[in-house]
Amino acid sequence: MRRVLIIGATSAIAEATARLLAARGDSLFLVARDADRLQTIATDLGVRGAVRVATATLEVTDFDAHAAVINAASLALGGIDTVLIAHGTLSDQIECQGSVDALRREFVINALSTMALLTPLANLLEAQGFGTLAVISSVAGDRGRQSNYVYGSAKAALSVFLGGLRQRLAKSKVNVLTIKPGFVDTPMTAAFKKSALWAQPAQIATGIVNAIDRGRSVVYLPWFWSIIMLIIRSIPEPIFKRLKL
């Protein structure tokens, strides 16, 4: 039985992942902004088999509140084995191009808040000498594109941070998993036209749980995004500049 802290627990991917963990009898501590939604999800996870489910509300940009929530999770679960961080926003690229405030807000939510949460969590797991930190980044962080380079650069910063953290914590038997989903059909992407490249949250959740169990370092979900992003990263810059991506 794992003792799992999930931050951003009301996101579609996090909820689908929590259902898989609940079904095998894990204990869960759920964190998000919406208390009512959290309680609804917690009740459902209890029915699905979770040994214990507790919740706490948190605005991730309130950095001063991070420590209290982490302490509450550790007390409620009797320790923390695994952390999944899944919060984030899909930035409005046009708005961010015209507003420094919007640009800063998106970086704080999609990069700095996660790094701030990971700092005490990494120290906690390093001191105990085991555990997993699983964090949702994005394929968008693999190469800057005109359609979403603000969101992509925040995720790129996060991916680099996770890479360094992984190397630091490897000697303490703490695994750091970077999760890079491609297109996922969630409420956040409801307005987008869907194609065969889009995945459902349950598919991504299965990939996340498998990657945690296997101690993976980086995982693209679904798997074919590793091939797609390899191609995109390999396009020479003179050609890339002429593409509409």
PDB file of C-alpha atoms in Angstrom:
ATOM      1  CA  MET A   1       0.000   0.000   0.000  1.00  0.00           C
ATOM      2  CA  ARG A   2       1.358   3.373  -1.034  1.00  0.00           C
ATOM      3  CA  ARG A   3       0.765   6.614   0.852  1.00  0.00           C
ATOM      4  CA  VAL A   4       0.198   9.113  -1.944  1.00  0.00           C
ATOM      5  CA  LEU A   5      -0.043  12.903  -1.904  1.00  0.00           C
ATOM      6  CA  ILE A   6      -1.745  14.273  -5.028  1.00  0.00           C
ATOM      7  CA  ILE A   7      -1.556  18.028  -5.679  1.00  0.00           C
ATOM      8  CA  GLY A   8      -3.929  19.299  -8.340  1.00  0.00           C
ATOM      9  CA  ALA A   9      -6.195  16.379  -7.502  1.00  0.00           C
ATOM     10  CA  THR A  10      -9.274  17.735  -9.275  1.00  0.00           C
ATOM     11  CA  SER A  11      -7.596  17.688 -12.691  1.00  0.00           C
ATOM     12  CA  ALA A  12      -8.917  14.998 -15.021  1.00  0.00           C
ATOM     13  CA  ILE A  13      -5.573  13.177 -15.243  1.00  0.00           C
ATOM     14  CA  ALA A  14      -5.021  13.285 -11.474  1.00  0.00           C
ATOM     15  CA  GLU A  15      -8.532  12.022 -10.753  1.00  0.00           C
ATOM     16  CA  ALA A  16      -8.130   9.140 -13.211  1.00  0.00           C
ATOM     17  CA  THR A  17      -4.781   8.250 -11.621  1.00  0.00           C
ATOM     18  CA  ALA A  18      -6.269   8.404  -8.123  1.00  0.00           C
ATOM     19  CA  ARG A  19      -8.983   5.946  -9.184  1.00  0.00           C
ATOM     20  CA  LEU A  20      -6.330   3.399 -10.204  1.00  0.00           C
ATOM     21  CA  LEU A  21      -4.445   3.884  -6.935  1.00  0.00           C
ATOM     22  CA  ALA A  22      -7.644   3.613  -4.894  1.00  0.00           C
ATOM     23  CA  ALA A  23      -8.610   0.365  -6.621  1.00  0.00           C
ATOM     24  CA  ARG A  24      -5.467  -1.305  -5.363  1.00  0.00           C
ATOM     25  CA  GLY A  25      -5.917  -0.067  -1.809  1.00  0.00           C
ATOM     26  CA  ASP A  26      -3.560   2.898  -1.550  1.00  0.00           C
ATOM     27  CA  SER A  27      -4.022   5.741   0.950  1.00  0.00           C
ATOM     28  CA  LEU A  28      -4.524   9.146  -0.638  1.00  0.00           C
ATOM     29  CA  PHE A  29      -4.248  12.781   0.397  1.00  0.00           C
ATOM     30  CA  LEU A  30      -5.864  15.067  -2.170  1.00  0.00           C
ATOM     31  CA  VAL A  31      -5.023  18.751  -2.587  1.00  0.00           C
ATOM     32  CA  ALA A  32      -6.722  21.306  -4.835  1.00  0.00           C
ATOM     33  CA  ARG A  33      -8.569  24.624  -4.683  1.00  0.00           C
ATOM     34  CA  ASP A  34     -12.189  23.428  -4.854  1.00  0.00           C
ATOM     35  CA  ALA A  35     -13.251  21.914  -1.510  1.00  0.00           C
ATOM     36  CA  ASP A  36     -16.603  20.642  -2.770  1.00  0.00           C
ATOM     37  CA  ARG A  37     -15.075  18.915  -5.794  1.00  0.00           C
ATOM     38  CA  LEU A  38     -12.365  17.425  -3.591  1.00  0.00           C
ATOM     39  CA  GLN A  39     -14.964  15.935  -1.252  1.00  0.00           C
ATOM     40  CA  THR A  40     -16.904  14.452  -4.163  1.00  0.00           C
ATOM     41  CA  ILE A  41     -13.751  12.800  -5.520  1.00  0.00           C
ATOM     42  CA  ALA A  42     -12.715  11.606  -2.050  1.00  0.00           C
ATOM     43  CA  THR A  43     -16.066   9.912  -1.501  1.00  0.00           C
ATOM     44  CA  ASP A  44     -15.806   8.170  -4.870  1.00  0.00           C
ATOM     45  CA  LEU A  45     -12.247   6.965  -4.157  1.00  0.00           C
ATOM     46  CA  GLY A  46     -13.350   5.527  -0.831  1.00  0.00           C
ATOM     47  CA  VAL A  47     -15.996   3.477  -2.615  1.00  0.00           C
ATOM     48  CA  ARG A  48     -13.386   2.315  -5.137  1.00  0.00           C
ATOM     49  CA  GLY A  49     -11.191   0.822  -2.398  1.00  0.00           C
ATOM     50  CA  ALA A  50      -8.815   3.456  -1.040  1.00  0.00           C
ATOM     51  CA  VAL A  51      -7.789   2.562   2.511  1.00  0.00           C
ATOM     52  CA  ARG A  52      -7.830   6.206   3.533  1.00  0.00           C
ATOM     53  CA  VAL A  53      -8.693   9.460   1.744  1.00  0.00           C
ATOM     54  CA  ALA A  54      -8.151  12.907   3.230  1.00  0.00           C
ATOM     55  CA  THR A  55      -8.225  16.318   1.583  1.00  0.00           C
ATOM     56  CA  ALA A  56      -6.931  19.860   1.935  1.00  0.00           C
ATOM     57  CA  THR A  57      -7.478  23.010  -0.073  1.00  0.00           C
ATOM     58  CA  LEU A  58      -4.535  24.969  -1.422  1.00  0.00           C
ATOM     59  CA  GLU A  59      -3.955  27.847  -3.802  1.00  0.00           C
ATOM     60  CA  VAL A  60      -0.589  26.772  -5.220  1.00  0.00           C
ATOM     61  CA  THR A  61       0.526  30.361  -5.753  1.00  0.00           C
ATOM     62  CA  ASP A  62       0.276  30.925  -1.983  1.00  0.00           C
ATOM     63  CA  PHE A  63       3.810  29.740  -1.313  1.00  0.00           C
ATOM     64  CA  ASP A  64       3.538  30.411   2.426  1.00  0.00           C
ATOM     65  CA  ALA A  65       0.770  27.776   2.672  1.00  0.00           C
ATOM     66  CA  HIS A  66       2.774  24.939   1.092  1.00  0.00           C
ATOM     67  CA  ALA A  67       4.503  23.708   4.255  1.00  0.00           C
ATOM     68  CA  ALA A  68       1.276  23.400   6.246  1.00  0.00           C
ATOM     69  CA  VAL A  69      -0.380  21.292   3.551  1.00  0.00           C
ATOM     70  CA  ILE A  70       2.643  18.993   3.227  1.00  0.00           C
ATOM     71  CA  ASN A  71       2.730  18.545   7.003  1.00  0.00           C
ATOM     72  CA  ALA A  72      -1.006  17.811   7.055  1.00  0.00           C
ATOM     73  CA  ALA A  73      -0.561  15.172   4.362  1.00  0.00           C
ATOM     74  CA  SER A  74       2.300  13.503   6.209  1.00  0.00           C
ATOM     75  CA  LEU A  75       0.310  13.400   9.453  1.00  0.00           C
ATOM     76  CA  ALA A  76      -2.878  12.108   7.798  1.00  0.00           C
ATOM     77  CA  LEU A  77      -1.097   9.372   5.837  1.00  0.00           C
ATOM     78  CA  GLY A  78       1.474   8.452   8.498  1.00  0.00           C
ATOM     79  CA  GLY A  79       4.237   9.479   6.085  1.00  0.00           C
ATOM     80  CA  ILE A  80       4.483  10.022   2.313  1.00  0.00           C
ATOM     81  CA  ASP A  81       5.789   7.432  -0.161  1.00  0.00           C
ATOM     82  CA  THR A  82       4.711   8.982  -3.434  1.00  0.00           C
ATOM     83  CA  VAL A  83       3.818  12.462  -4.653  1.00  0.00           C
ATOM     84  CA  LEU A  84       1.965  13.299  -7.863  1.00  0.00           C
ATOM     85  CA  ILE A  85       1.902  16.989  -8.841  1.00  0.00           C
ATOM     86  CA  ALA A  86      -0.672  17.629 -11.545  1.00  0.00           C
ATOM     87  CA  HIS A  87      -1.855  21.219 -11.268  1.00  0.00           C
ATOM     88  CA  GLY A  88      -1.444  23.707 -14.089  1.00  0.00           C
ATOM     89  CA  THR A  89      -3.130  25.946 -16.604  1.00  0.00           C
ATOM     90  CA  LEU A  90      -3.117  25.993 -20.380  1.00  0.00           C
ATOM     91  CA  SER A  91      -1.790  29.452 -21.105  1.00  0.00           C
ATOM     92  CA  ASP A  92      -3.460  31.855 -23.534  1.00  0.00           C
ATOM     93  CA  GLN A  93      -0.506  32.530 -25.829  1.00  0.00           C
ATOM     94  CA  ILE A  94      -1.977  35.680 -27.365  1.00  0.00           C
ATOM     95  CA  GLU A  95      -2.769  37.166 -23.947  1.00  0.00           C
ATOM     96  CA  CYS A  96       0.755  36.374 -22.710  1.00  0.00           C
ATOM     97  CA  GLN A  97       2.313  38.033 -25.768  1.00  0.00           C
ATOM     98  CA  GLY A  98       0.564  41.270 -24.826  1.00  0.00           C
ATOM     99  CA  SER A  99       0.747  41.215 -21.048  1.00  0.00           C
ATOM    100  CA  VAL A 100       3.745  40.794 -18.774  1.00  0.00           C
ATOM    101  CA  ASP A 101       1.334  40.164 -15.888  1.00  0.00           C
ATOM    102  CA  ALA A 102      -0.212  37.233 -17.779  1.00  0.00           C
ATOM    103  CA  LEU A 103       3.235  35.922 -18.703  1.00  0.00           C
ATOM    104  CA  ARG A 104       4.360  36.061 -15.067  1.00  0.00           C
ATOM    105  CA  ARG A 105       1.123  34.453 -13.816  1.00  0.00           C
ATOM    106  CA  GLU A 106       1.523  31.482 -16.164  1.00  0.00           C
ATOM    107  CA  PHE A 107       5.151  30.961 -15.156  1.00  0.00           C
ATOM    108  CA  VAL A 108       4.268  31.085 -11.472  1.00  0.00           C
ATOM    109  CA  ILE A 109       1.478  28.514 -11.856  1.00  0.00           C
ATOM    110  CA  ASN A 110       3.124  26.149 -14.343  1.00  0.00           C
ATOM    111  CA  ALA A 111       6.731  26.301 -13.153  1.00  0.00           C
ATOM    112  CA  LEU A 112       7.588  28.220  -9.975  1.00  0.00           C
ATOM    113  CA  SER A 113       4.747  26.908  -7.783  1.00  0.00           C
ATOM    114  CA  THR A 114       5.666  23.317  -8.650  1.00  0.00           C
ATOM    115  CA  MET A 115       9.364  23.946  -8.010  1.00  0.00           C
ATOM    116  CA  ALA A 116       8.456  25.535  -4.668  1.00  0.00           C
ATOM    117  CA  LEU A 117       6.374  22.500  -3.666  1.00  0.00           C
ATOM    118  CA  LEU A 118       9.099  20.113  -4.787  1.00  0.00           C
ATOM    119  CA  THR A 119      11.779  21.759  -2.673  1.00  0.00           C
ATOM    120  CA  PRO A 120      10.468  20.717   0.790  1.00  0.00           C
ATOM    121  CA  LEU A 121       9.034  17.471  -0.591  1.00  0.00           C
ATOM    122  CA  ALA A 122      12.418  16.509  -2.055  1.00  0.00           C
ATOM    123  CA  ASN A 123      14.108  17.242   1.258  1.00  0.00           C
ATOM    124  CA  LEU A 124      11.524  15.121   3.090  1.00  0.00           C
ATOM    125  CA  LEU A 125      11.945  12.096   0.817  1.00  0.00           C
ATOM    126  CA  GLU A 126      15.728  12.499   0.698  1.00  0.00           C
ATOM    127  CA  ALA A 127      15.880  12.416   4.515  1.00  0.00           C
ATOM    128  CA  GLN A 128      13.778   9.243   4.724  1.00  0.00           C
ATOM    129  CA  GLY A 129      15.787   7.580   1.943  1.00  0.00           C
ATOM    130  CA  PHE A 130      12.969   6.424  -0.330  1.00  0.00           C
ATOM    131  CA  GLY A 131       9.986   7.598  -2.337  1.00  0.00           C
ATOM    132  CA  THR A 132       8.806   8.860  -5.695  1.00  0.00           C
ATOM    133  CA  LEU A 133       8.173  12.377  -6.973  1.00  0.00           C
ATOM    134  CA  ALA A 134       6.014  12.206 -10.114  1.00  0.00           C
ATOM    135  CA  VAL A 135       5.355  15.506 -11.872  1.00  0.00           C
ATOM    136  CA  ILE A 136       3.312  16.317 -14.956  1.00  0.00           C
ATOM    137  CA  SER A 137       5.324  18.441 -17.373  1.00  0.00           C
ATOM    138  CA  SER A 138       4.492  18.457 -21.111  1.00  0.00           C
ATOM    139  CA  VAL A 139       5.782  17.635 -24.569  1.00  0.00           C
ATOM    140  CA  ALA A 140       5.383  21.383 -25.132  1.00  0.00           C
ATOM    141  CA  GLY A 141       8.580  21.867 -23.156  1.00  0.00           C
ATOM    142  CA  ASP A 142      10.699  19.961 -25.676  1.00  0.00           C
ATOM    143  CA  ARG A 143      10.907  22.793 -28.216  1.00  0.00           C
ATOM    144  CA  GLY A 144       9.553  26.327 -28.332  1.00  0.00           C
ATOM    145  CA  ARG A 145       6.739  26.788 -30.846  1.00  0.00           C
ATOM    146  CA  GLN A 146       4.951  30.002 -31.807  1.00  0.00           C
ATOM    147  CA  SER A 147       1.536  28.614 -30.828  1.00  0.00           C
ATOM    148  CA  ASN A 148       2.359  28.043 -27.141  1.00  0.00           C
ATOM    149  CA  TYR A 149       5.899  29.100 -26.301  1.00  0.00           C
ATOM    150  CA  VAL A 150       4.959  30.711 -22.979  1.00  0.00           C
ATOM    151  CA  TYR A 151       3.370  27.505 -21.676  1.00  0.00           C
ATOM    152  CA  GLY A 152       6.117  25.477 -23.343  1.00  0.00           C
ATOM    153  CA  SER A 153       8.951  27.470 -21.812  1.00  0.00           C
ATOM    154  CA  ALA A 154       7.418  27.144 -18.327  1.00  0.00           C
ATOM    155  CA  LYS A 155       7.239  23.367 -18.815  1.00  0.00           C
ATOM    156  CA  ALA A 156      10.789  23.334 -20.206  1.00  0.00           C
ATOM    157  CA  ALA A 157      12.022  25.065 -17.058  1.00  0.00           C
ATOM    158  CA  LEU A 158      10.138  22.517 -14.970  1.00  0.00           C
ATOM    159  CA  SER A 159      11.573  19.578 -16.928  1.00  0.00           C
ATOM    160  CA  VAL A 160      15.132  20.849 -16.465  1.00  0.00           C
ATOM    161  CA  PHE A 161      14.486  21.363 -12.739  1.00  0.00           C
ATOM    162  CA  LEU A 162      13.220  17.777 -12.491  1.00  0.00           C
ATOM    163  CA  GLY A 163      16.268  16.476 -14.339  1.00  0.00           C
ATOM    164  CA  GLY A 164      18.609  18.073 -11.850  1.00  0.00           C
ATOM    165  CA  LEU A 165      16.495  16.949  -8.910  1.00  0.00           C
ATOM    166  CA  ARG A 166      16.495  13.388 -10.252  1.00  0.00           C
ATOM    167  CA  GLN A 167      20.284  13.313 -10.445  1.00  0.00           C
ATOM    168  CA  ARG A 168      20.604  14.761  -6.918  1.00  0.00           C
ATOM    169  CA  LEU A 169      18.126  12.333  -5.331  1.00  0.00           C
ATOM    170  CA  ALA A 170      19.240   9.171  -7.140  1.00  0.00           C
ATOM    171  CA  LYS A 171      21.848   8.474  -4.479  1.00  0.00           C
ATOM    172  CA  SER A 172      19.085   8.669  -1.812  1.00  0.00           C
ATOM    173  CA  LYS A 173      16.906   6.062  -3.585  1.00  0.00           C
ATOM    174  CA  VAL A 174      14.271   8.665  -4.395  1.00  0.00           C
ATOM    175  CA  ASN A 175      12.954   8.492  -7.946  1.00  0.00           C
ATOM    176  CA  VAL A 176      11.917  11.618  -9.832  1.00  0.00           C
ATOM    177  CA  LEU A 177       9.548  10.948 -12.714  1.00  0.00           C
ATOM    178  CA  THR A 178       8.971  13.529 -15.441  1.00  0.00           C
ATOM    179  CA  ILE A 179       5.626  12.909 -17.156  1.00  0.00           C
ATOM    180  CA  LYS A 180       5.187  14.383 -20.641  1.00  0.00           C
ATOM    181  CA  PRO A 181       1.652  13.976 -21.947  1.00  0.00           C
ATOM    182  CA  GLY A 182       0.734  14.989 -25.472  1.00  0.00           C
ATOM    183  CA  PHE A 183      -2.802  16.061 -26.364  1.00  0.00           C
ATOM    184  CA  VAL A 184      -5.302  14.947 -23.693  1.00  0.00           C
ATOM    185  CA  ASP A 185      -9.078  15.321 -23.897  1.00  0.00           C
ATOM    186  CA  THR A 186      -9.904  17.119 -20.631  1.00  0.00           C
ATOM    187  CA  PRO A 187     -12.164  20.014 -19.617  1.00  0.00           C
ATOM    188  CA  MET A 188      -9.103  22.280 -20.049  1.00  0.00           C
ATOM    189  CA  THR A 189      -8.884  21.362 -23.755  1.00  0.00           C
ATOM    190  CA  ALA A 190     -12.626  21.132 -24.428  1.00  0.00           C
ATOM    191  CA  ALA A 191     -12.517  23.883 -27.064  1.00  0.00           C
ATOM    192  CA  PHE A 192      -9.835  22.167 -29.171  1.00  0.00           C
ATOM    193  CA  LYS A 193     -10.620  20.155 -32.286  1.00  0.00           C
ATOM    194  CA  LYS A 194      -9.709  16.527 -31.586  1.00  0.00           C
ATOM    195  CA  SER A 195      -7.804  14.085 -33.806  1.00  0.00           C
ATOM    196  CA  ALA A 196      -6.327  10.579 -33.600  1.00  0.00           C
ATOM    197  CA  LEU A 197      -3.398  11.995 -31.588  1.00  0.00           C
ATOM    198  CA  TRP A 198      -5.634  12.827 -28.623  1.00  0.00           C
ATOM    199  CA  ALA A 199      -5.743  10.532 -25.593  1.00  0.00           C
ATOM    200  CA  GLN A 200      -8.234  10.111 -22.771  1.00  0.00           C
ATOM    201  CA  PRO A 201      -7.248  10.841 -19.134  1.00  0.00           C
ATOM    202  CA  ALA A 202      -7.623   7.155 -18.219  1.00  0.00           C
ATOM    203  CA  GLN A 203      -4.943   6.222 -20.793  1.00  0.00           C
ATOM    204  CA  ILE A 204      -2.545   8.772 -19.335  1.00  0.00           C
ATOM    205  CA  ALA A 205      -3.322   7.599 -15.804  1.00  0.00           C
ATOM    206  CA  THR A 206      -2.449   4.005 -16.670  1.00  0.00           C
ATOM    207  CA  GLY A 207       0.865   5.190 -18.090  1.00  0.00           C
ATOM    208  CA  ILE A 208       1.600   7.238 -14.966  1.00  0.00           C
ATOM    209  CA  VAL A 209       0.941   4.356 -12.568  1.00  0.00           C
ATOM    210  CA  ASN A 210       3.035   1.975 -14.669  1.00  0.00           C
ATOM    211  CA  ALA A 211       5.892   4.490 -14.823  1.00  0.00           C
ATOM    212  CA  ILE A 212       5.803   4.975 -11.041  1.00  0.00           C
ATOM    213  CA  ASP A 213       5.801   1.227 -10.419  1.00  0.00           C
ATOM    214  CA  ARG A 214       8.743   0.693 -12.795  1.00  0.00           C
ATOM    215  CA  GLY A 215      10.836   3.557 -11.450  1.00  0.00           C
ATOM    216  CA  ARG A 216      10.974   5.330 -14.810  1.00  0.00           C
ATOM    217  CA  SER A 217      12.781   8.684 -15.141  1.00  0.00           C
ATOM    218  CA  VAL A 218      10.948  10.256 -18.087  1.00  0.00           C
ATOM    219  CA  VAL A 219       7.810   9.025 -19.803  1.00  0.00           C
ATOM    220  CA  TYR A 220       5.967  10.322 -22.880  1.00  0.00           C
ATOM    221  CA  LEU A 221       2.230   9.534 -22.832  1.00  0.00           C
ATOM    222  CA  PRO A 222       0.990   7.993 -24.991  1.00  0.00           C
ATOM    223  CA  TRP A 223       4.334   6.465 -26.001  1.00  0.00           C
ATOM    224  CA  PHE A 224       4.233   7.654 -29.627  1.00  0.00           C
ATOM    225  CA  TRP A 225       4.831  11.234 -28.488  1.00  0.00           C
ATOM    226  CA  SER A 226       8.469  10.280 -27.882  1.00  0.00           C
ATOM    227  CA  ILE A 227       8.774   9.669 -31.636  1.00  0.00           C
ATOM    228  CA  ILE A 228       6.842  12.799 -32.577  1.00  0.00           C
ATOM    229  CA  MET A 229       8.940  15.020 -30.327  1.00  0.00           C
ATOM    230  CA  LEU A 230      12.180  13.403 -31.512  1.00  0.00           C
ATOM    231  CA  ILE A 231      11.233  14.434 -35.034  1.00  0.00           C
ATOM    232  CA  ILE A 232      10.217  17.946 -33.959  1.00  0.00           C
ATOM    233  CA  ARG A 233      13.455  18.440 -32.000  1.00  0.00           C
ATOM    234  CA  SER A 234      15.468  17.248 -35.013  1.00  0.00           C
ATOM    235  CA  ILE A 235      14.081  19.754 -37.504  1.00  0.00           C
ATOM    236  CA  PRO A 236      16.840  22.240 -38.436  1.00  0.00           C
ATOM    237  CA  GLU A 237      16.142  25.777 -37.219  1.00  0.00           C
ATOM    238  CA  PRO A 238      16.054  27.371 -40.721  1.00  0.00           C
ATOM    239  CA  ILE A 239      13.252  24.954 -41.674  1.00  0.00           C
ATOM    240  CA  PHE A 240      11.540  25.098 -38.268  1.00  0.00           C
ATOM    241  CA  LYS A 241      11.179  28.882 -38.493  1.00  0.00           C
ATOM    242  CA  ARG A 242       9.049  28.520 -41.619  1.00  0.00           C
ATOM    243  CA  LEU A 243       6.631  26.004 -40.118  1.00  0.00           C
ATOM    244  CA  LYS A 244       3.269  26.844 -38.536  1.00  0.00           C
ATOM    245  CA  LEU A 245       3.345  24.808 -35.328  1.00  0.00           C
TER     246      LEU A 245
END
